[in-house]
PDB file of C-alpha atoms and ligand atoms in Angstrom:
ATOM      1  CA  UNK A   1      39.056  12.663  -7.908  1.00 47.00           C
ATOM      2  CA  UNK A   2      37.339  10.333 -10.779  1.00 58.00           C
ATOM      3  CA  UNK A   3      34.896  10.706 -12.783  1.00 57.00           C
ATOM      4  CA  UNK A   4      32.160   8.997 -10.774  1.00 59.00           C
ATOM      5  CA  UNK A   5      33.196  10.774  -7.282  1.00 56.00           C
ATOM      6  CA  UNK A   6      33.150  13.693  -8.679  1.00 56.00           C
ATOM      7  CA  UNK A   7      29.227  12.961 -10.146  1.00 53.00           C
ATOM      8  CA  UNK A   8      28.206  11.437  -6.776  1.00 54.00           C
ATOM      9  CA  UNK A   9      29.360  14.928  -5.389  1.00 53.00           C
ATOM     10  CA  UNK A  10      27.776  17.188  -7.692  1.00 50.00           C
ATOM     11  CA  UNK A  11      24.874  15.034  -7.202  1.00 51.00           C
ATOM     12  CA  UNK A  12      24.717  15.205  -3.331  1.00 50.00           C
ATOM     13  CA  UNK A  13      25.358  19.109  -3.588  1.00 49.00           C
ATOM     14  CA  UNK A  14      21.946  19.327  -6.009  1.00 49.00           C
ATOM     15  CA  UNK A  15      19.922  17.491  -3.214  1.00 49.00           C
ATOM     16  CA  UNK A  16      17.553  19.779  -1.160  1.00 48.00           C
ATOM     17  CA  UNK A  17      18.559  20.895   2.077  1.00 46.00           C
ATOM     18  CA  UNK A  18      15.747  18.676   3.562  1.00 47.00           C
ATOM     19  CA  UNK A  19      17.276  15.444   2.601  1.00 48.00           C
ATOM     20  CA  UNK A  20      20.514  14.878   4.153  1.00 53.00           C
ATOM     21  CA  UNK A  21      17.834  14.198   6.806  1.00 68.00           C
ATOM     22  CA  UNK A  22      15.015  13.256   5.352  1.00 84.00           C
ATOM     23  CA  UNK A  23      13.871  10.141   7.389  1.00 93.00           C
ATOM     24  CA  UNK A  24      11.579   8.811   4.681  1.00 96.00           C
ATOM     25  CA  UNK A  25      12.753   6.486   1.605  1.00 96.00           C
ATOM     26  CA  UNK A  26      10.700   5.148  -1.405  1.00 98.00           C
ATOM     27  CA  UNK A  27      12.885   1.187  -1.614  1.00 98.00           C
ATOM     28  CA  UNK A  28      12.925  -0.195  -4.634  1.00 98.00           C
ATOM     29  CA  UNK A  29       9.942  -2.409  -5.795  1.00 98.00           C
ATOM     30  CA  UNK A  30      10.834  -5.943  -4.667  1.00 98.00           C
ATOM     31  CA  UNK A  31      10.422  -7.269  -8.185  1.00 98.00           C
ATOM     32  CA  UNK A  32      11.143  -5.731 -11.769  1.00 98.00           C
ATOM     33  CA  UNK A  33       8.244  -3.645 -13.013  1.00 98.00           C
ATOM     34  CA  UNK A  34       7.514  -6.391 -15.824  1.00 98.00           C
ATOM     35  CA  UNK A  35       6.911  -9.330 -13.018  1.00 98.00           C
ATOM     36  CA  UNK A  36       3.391  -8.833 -12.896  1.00 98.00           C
ATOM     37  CA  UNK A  37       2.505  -8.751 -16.675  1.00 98.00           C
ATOM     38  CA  UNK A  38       0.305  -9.324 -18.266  1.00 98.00           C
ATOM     39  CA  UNK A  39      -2.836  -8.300 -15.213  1.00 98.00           C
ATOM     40  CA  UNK A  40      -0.400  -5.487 -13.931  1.00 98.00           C
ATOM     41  CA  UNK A  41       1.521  -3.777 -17.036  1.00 98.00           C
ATOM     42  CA  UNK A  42       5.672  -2.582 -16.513  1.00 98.00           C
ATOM     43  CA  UNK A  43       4.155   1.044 -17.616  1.00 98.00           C
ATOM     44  CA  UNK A  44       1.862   1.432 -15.339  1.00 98.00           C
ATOM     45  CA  UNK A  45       4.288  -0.395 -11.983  1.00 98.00           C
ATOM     46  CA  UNK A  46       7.275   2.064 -13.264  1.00 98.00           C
ATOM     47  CA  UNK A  47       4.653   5.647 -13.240  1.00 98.00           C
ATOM     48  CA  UNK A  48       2.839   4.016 -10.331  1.00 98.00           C
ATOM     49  CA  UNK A  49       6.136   3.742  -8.168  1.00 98.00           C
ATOM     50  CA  UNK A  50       8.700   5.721  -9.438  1.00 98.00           C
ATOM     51  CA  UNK A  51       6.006   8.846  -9.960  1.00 98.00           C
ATOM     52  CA  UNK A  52       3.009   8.402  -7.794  1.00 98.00           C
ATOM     53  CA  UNK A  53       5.032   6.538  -5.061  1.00 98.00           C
ATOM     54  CA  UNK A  54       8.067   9.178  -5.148  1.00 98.00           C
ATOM     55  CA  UNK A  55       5.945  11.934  -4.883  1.00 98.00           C
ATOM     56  CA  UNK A  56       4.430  10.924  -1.552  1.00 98.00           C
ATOM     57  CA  UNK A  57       7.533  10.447   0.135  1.00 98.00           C
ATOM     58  CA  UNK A  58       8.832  13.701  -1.361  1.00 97.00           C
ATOM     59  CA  UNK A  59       6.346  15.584  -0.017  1.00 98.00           C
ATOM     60  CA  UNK A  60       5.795  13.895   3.178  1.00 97.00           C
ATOM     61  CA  UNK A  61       9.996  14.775   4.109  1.00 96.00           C
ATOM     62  CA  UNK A  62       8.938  18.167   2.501  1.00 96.00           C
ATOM     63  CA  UNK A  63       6.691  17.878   5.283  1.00 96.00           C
ATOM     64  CA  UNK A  64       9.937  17.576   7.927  1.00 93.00           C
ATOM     65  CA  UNK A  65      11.132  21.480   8.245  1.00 87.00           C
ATOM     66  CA  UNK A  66       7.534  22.949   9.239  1.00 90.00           C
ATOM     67  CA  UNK A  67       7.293  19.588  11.884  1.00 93.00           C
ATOM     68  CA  UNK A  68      10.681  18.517  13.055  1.00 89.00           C
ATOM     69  CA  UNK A  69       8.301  15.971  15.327  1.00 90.00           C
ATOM     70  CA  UNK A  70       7.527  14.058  12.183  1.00 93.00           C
ATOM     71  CA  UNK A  71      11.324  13.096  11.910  1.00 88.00           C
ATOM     72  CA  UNK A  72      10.687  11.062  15.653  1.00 92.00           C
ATOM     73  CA  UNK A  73       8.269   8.910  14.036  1.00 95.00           C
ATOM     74  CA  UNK A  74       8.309   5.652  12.143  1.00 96.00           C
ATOM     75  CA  UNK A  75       5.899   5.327   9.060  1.00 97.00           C
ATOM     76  CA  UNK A  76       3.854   3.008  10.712  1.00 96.00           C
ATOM     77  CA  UNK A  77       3.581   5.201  13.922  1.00 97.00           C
ATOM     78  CA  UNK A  78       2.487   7.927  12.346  1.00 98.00           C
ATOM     79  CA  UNK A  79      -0.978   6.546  11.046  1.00 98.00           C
ATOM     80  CA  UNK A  80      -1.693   6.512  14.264  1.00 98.00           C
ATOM     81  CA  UNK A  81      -1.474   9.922  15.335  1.00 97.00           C
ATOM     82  CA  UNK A  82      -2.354  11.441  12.053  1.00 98.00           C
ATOM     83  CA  UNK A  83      -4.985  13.628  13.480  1.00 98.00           C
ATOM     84  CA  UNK A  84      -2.716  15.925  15.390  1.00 96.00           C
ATOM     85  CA  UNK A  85      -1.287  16.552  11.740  1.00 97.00           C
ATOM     86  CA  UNK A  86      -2.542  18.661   8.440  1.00 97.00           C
ATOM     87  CA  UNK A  87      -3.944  17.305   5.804  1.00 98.00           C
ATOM     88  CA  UNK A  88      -0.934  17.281   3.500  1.00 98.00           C
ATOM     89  CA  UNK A  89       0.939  14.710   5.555  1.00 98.00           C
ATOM     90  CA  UNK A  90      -2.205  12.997   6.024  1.00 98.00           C
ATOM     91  CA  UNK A  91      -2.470  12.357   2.406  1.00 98.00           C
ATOM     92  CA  UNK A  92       1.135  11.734   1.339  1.00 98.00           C
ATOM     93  CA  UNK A  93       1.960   9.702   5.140  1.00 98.00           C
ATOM     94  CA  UNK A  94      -0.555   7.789   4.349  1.00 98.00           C
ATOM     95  CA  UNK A  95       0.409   7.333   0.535  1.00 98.00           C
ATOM     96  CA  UNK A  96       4.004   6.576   1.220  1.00 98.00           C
ATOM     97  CA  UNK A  97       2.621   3.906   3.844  1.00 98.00           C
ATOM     98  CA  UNK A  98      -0.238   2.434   1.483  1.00 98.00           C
ATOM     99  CA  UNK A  99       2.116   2.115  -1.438  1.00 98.00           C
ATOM    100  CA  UNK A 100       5.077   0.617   0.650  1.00 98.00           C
ATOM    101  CA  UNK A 101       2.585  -1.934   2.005  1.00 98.00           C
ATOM    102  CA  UNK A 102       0.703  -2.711  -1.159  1.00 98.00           C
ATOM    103  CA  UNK A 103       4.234  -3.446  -3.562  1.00 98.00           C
ATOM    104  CA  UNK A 104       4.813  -6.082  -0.579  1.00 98.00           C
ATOM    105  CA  UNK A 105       1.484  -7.127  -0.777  1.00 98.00           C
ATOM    106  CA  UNK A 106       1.738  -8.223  -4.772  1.00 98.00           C
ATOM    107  CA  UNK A 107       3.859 -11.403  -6.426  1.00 98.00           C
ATOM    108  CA  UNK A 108       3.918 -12.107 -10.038  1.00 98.00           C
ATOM    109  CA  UNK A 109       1.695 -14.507 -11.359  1.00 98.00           C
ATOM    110  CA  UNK A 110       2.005 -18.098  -9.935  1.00 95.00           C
ATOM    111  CA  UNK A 111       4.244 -16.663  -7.520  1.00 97.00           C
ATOM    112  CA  UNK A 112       2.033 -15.915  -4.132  1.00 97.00           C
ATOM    113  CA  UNK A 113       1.377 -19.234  -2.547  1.00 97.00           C
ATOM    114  CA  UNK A 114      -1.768 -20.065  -0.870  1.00 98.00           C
ATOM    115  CA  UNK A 115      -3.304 -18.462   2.484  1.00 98.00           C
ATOM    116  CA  UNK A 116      -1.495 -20.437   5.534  1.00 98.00           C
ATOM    117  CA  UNK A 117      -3.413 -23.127   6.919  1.00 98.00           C
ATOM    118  CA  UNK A 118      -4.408 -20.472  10.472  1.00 98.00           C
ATOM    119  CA  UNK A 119      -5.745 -17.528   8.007  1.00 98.00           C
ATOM    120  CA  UNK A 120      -7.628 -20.280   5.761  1.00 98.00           C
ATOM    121  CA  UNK A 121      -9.304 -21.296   8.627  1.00 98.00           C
ATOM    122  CA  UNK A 122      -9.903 -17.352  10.045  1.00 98.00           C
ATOM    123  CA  UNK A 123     -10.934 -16.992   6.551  1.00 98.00           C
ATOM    124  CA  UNK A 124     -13.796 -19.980   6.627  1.00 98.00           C
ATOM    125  CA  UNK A 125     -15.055 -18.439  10.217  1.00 98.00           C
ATOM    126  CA  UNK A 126     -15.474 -14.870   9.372  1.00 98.00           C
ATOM    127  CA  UNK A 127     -16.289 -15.340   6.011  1.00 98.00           C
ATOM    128  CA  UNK A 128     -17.463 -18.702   4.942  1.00 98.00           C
ATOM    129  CA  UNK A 129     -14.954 -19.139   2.585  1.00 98.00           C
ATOM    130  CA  UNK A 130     -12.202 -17.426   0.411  1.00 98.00           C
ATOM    131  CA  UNK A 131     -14.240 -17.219  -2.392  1.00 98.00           C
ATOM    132  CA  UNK A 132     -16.782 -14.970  -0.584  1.00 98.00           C
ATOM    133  CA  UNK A 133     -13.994 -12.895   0.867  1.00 98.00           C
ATOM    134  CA  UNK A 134     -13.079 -12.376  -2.839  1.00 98.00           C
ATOM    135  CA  UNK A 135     -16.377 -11.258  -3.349  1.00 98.00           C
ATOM    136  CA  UNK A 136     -17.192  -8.963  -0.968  1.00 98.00           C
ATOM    137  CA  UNK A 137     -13.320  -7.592  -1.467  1.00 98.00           C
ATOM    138  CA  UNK A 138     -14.459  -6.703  -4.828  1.00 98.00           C
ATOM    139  CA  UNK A 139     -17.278  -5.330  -3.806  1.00 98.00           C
ATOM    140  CA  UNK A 140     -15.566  -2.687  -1.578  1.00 98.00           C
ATOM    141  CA  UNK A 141     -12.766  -2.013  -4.201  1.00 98.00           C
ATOM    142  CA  UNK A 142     -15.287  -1.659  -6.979  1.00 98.00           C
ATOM    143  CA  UNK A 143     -17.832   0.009  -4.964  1.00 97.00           C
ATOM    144  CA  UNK A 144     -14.987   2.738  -3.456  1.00 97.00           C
ATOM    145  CA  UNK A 145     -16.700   5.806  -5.102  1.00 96.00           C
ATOM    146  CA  UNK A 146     -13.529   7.802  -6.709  1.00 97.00           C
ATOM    147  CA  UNK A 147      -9.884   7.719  -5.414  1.00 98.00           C
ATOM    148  CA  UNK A 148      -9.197   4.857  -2.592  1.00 98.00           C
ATOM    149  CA  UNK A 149      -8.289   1.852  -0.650  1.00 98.00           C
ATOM    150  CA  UNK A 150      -9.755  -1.755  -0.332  1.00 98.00           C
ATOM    151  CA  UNK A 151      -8.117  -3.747   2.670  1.00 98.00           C
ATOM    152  CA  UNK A 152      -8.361  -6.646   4.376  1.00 98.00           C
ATOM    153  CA  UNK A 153      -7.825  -6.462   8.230  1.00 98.00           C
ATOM    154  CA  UNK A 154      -7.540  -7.924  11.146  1.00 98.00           C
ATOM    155  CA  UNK A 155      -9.343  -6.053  13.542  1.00 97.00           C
ATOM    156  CA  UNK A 156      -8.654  -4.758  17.283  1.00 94.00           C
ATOM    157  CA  UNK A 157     -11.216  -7.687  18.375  1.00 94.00           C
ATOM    158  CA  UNK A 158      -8.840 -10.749  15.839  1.00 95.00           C
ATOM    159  CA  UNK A 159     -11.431 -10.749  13.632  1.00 97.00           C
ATOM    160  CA  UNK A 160     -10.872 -10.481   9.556  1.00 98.00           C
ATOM    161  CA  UNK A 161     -12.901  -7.279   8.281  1.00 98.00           C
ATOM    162  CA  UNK A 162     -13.082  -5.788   4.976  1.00 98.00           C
ATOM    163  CA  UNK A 163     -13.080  -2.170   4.648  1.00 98.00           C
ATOM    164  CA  UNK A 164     -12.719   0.712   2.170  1.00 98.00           C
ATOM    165  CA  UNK A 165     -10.888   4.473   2.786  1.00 98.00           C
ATOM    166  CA  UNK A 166     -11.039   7.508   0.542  1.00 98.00           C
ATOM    167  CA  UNK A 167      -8.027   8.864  -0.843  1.00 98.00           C
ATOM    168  CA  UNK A 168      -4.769   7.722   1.045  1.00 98.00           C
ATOM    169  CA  UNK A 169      -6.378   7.282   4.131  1.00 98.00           C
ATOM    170  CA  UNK A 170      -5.862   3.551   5.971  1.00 98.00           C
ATOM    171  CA  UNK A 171      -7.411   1.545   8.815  1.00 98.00           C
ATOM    172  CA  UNK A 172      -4.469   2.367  10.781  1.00 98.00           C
ATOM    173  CA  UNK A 173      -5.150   6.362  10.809  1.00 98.00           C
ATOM    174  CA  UNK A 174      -7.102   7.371  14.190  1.00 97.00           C
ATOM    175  CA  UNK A 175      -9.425   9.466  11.862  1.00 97.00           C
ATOM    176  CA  UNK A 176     -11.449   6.122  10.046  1.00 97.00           C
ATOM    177  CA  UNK A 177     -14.401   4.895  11.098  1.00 93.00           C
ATOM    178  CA  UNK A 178     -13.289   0.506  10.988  1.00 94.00           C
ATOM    179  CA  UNK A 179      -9.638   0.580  12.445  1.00 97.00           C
ATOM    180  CA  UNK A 180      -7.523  -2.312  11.967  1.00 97.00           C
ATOM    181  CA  UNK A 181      -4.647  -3.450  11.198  1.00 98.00           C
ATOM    182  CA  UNK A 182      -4.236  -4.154   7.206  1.00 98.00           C
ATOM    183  CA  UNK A 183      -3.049  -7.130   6.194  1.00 98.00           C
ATOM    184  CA  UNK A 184      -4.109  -6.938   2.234  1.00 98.00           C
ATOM    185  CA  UNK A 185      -4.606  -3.986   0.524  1.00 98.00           C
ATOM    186  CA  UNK A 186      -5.963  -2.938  -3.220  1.00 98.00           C
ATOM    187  CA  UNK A 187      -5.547   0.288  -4.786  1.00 98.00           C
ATOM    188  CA  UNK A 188      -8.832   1.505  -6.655  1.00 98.00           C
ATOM    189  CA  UNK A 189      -7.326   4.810  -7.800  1.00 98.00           C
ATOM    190  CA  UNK A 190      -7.217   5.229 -12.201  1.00 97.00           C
ATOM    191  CA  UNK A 191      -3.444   5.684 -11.643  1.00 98.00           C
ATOM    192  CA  UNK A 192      -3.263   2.294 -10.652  1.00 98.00           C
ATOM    193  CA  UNK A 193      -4.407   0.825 -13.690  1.00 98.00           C
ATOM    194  CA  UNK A 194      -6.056   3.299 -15.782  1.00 97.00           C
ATOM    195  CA  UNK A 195      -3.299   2.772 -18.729  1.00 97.00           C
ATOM    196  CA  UNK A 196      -4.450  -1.148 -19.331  1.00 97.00           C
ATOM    197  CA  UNK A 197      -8.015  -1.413 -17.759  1.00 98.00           C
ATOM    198  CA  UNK A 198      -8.885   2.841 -18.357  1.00 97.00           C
ATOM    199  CA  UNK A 199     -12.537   2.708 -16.763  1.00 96.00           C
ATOM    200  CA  UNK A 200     -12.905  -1.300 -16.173  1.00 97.00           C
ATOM    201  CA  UNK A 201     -11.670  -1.367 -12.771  1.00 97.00           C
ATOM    202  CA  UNK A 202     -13.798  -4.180 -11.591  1.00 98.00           C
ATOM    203  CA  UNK A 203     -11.081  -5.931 -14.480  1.00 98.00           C
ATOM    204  CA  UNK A 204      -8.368  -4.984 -12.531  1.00 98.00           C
ATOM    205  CA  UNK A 205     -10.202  -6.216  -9.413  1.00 98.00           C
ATOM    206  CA  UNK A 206     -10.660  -9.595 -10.991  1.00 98.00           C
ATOM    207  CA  UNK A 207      -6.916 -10.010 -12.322  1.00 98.00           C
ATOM    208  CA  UNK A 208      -5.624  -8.840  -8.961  1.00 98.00           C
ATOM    209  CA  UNK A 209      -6.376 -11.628  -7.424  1.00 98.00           C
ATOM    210  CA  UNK A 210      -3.588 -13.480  -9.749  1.00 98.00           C
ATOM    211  CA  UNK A 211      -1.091 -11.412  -7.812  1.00 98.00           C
ATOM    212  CA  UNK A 212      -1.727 -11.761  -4.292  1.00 98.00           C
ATOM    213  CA  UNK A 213       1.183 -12.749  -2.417  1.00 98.00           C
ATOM    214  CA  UNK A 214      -0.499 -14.900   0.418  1.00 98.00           C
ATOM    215  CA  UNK A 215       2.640 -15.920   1.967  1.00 98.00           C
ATOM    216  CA  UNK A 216       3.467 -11.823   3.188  1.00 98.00           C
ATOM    217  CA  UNK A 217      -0.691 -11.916   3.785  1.00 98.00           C
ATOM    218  CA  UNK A 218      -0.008 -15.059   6.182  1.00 98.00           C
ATOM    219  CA  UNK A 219       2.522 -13.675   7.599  1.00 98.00           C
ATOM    220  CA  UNK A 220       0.931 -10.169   7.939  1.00 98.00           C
ATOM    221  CA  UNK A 221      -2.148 -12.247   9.719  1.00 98.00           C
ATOM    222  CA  UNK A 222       0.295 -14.053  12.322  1.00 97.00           C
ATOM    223  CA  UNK A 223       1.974 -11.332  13.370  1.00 97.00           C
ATOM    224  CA  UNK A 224      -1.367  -9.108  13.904  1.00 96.00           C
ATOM    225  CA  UNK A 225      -3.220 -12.113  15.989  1.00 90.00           C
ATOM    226  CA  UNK A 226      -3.703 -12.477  18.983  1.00 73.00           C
ATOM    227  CA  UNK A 227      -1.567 -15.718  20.595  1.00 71.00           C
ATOM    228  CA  UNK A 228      -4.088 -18.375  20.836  1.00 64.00           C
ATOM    229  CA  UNK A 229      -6.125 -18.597  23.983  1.00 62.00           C
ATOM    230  CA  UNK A 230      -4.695 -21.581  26.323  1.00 60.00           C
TER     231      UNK A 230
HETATM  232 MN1  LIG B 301      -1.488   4.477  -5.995  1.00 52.12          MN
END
């Protein structure tokens, strides 16, 4: 056996017992913690994904042994029914879900294209225009009172609706109020950019903007519509 079989083995021994089943996975960020410097900082992407991110999914397949029905369920499924569970996989299903959405959700600078010419115009009609989406966005992100979400969705009616949830909660959980289904999303907790902003988080509001990746927010909108009425 070489060297690096012999390592993979030792290192599939170490692994819990849990995870030769575990059916959740933290996948790589799709770009390299640097892309979205200078509004989002490498430190803060590599702690915020490799740490915060990890430690969601790690607990939510920690989750697994004490409810095998858990393993039946996709991510996305699960918001859904997350009031039949506790609140531990209510807080890290719905962190591994928010932080899997929200990586997709971000380009680097330059990078994130324009809002297709169908959300521009949902855009216009349910909010006048994008830059009063922007503001009232900001509003909800800045005005989220501690740890939380900021989201743009479309809701069960096709309408655009902004909304905020505490802690790791989501419009798609059957436990929040405005249920939808999230096609932008902003995270407002100090982990998210408490190393570059520390308590200016209406800052980080403002520069996330720069990193909005409109073409996975079109395509988010599309596939959440309605087909058009004939
Ligand atoms: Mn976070």
């Amino acid at each position: 056996m070489n060297t690096k079989l012999a390592l993979a083995a030792i290192a599939l021994w170490a692994l819990p017992a849990w995870a030769g089943e575990a059916p959740f996975r933290l996948a790589p960020l799709p770009y390299p913690p640097e892309a979205l410097e200078p509004h989002i900082d490498r430190q803060t992407m590599e702690i915020h994904h490799g740490r915060h991110h990890r430690a969601y999914v790690d607990n939510l397949n920690a989750q697994v042994a004490s409810q095998p029905e858990l393993a039946g369920l996709s991510l996305e499924e699960l918001q859904g029914k997350i009031s039949k569970f506790n609140a531990a996989v209510r807080n890290n299903g719905g962190g591994h879900y928010n932080h899997a959405l929200f990586w997709q959700l971000l380009a680097p600078p330059g990078k994130g294209g324009a809002p297709s010419r169908e959300l521009g115009a949902a855009i216009d009609r349910d909010f006048g225009s994008l830059e009063k989406l922007k503001a009232l966005f900001g509003q909800a992100a800045v005005g989220r009172f501690g740890s939380g979400w900021a989201w743009l969705v479309v809701t069960p009616g096709g309408k655009l609706a902004i909304t905020s949830t505490p802690n790791q909660d989501n419009p798609r959980m059957d436990v929040v109020e405005q249920r939808g289904e999230p096609i932008l999303a902003l995270d407002v907790w100090e982990h998210a950019y408490y190393l570059k902003y520390q308590n200016r988080r209406a800052d980080y509001v403002a520069a996330f903007w720069h990193l909005v990746n409109w073409a996975e927010v079109s395509r988010r909108f599309a596939a959440a519509s309605p087909p058009p009425a004939r």
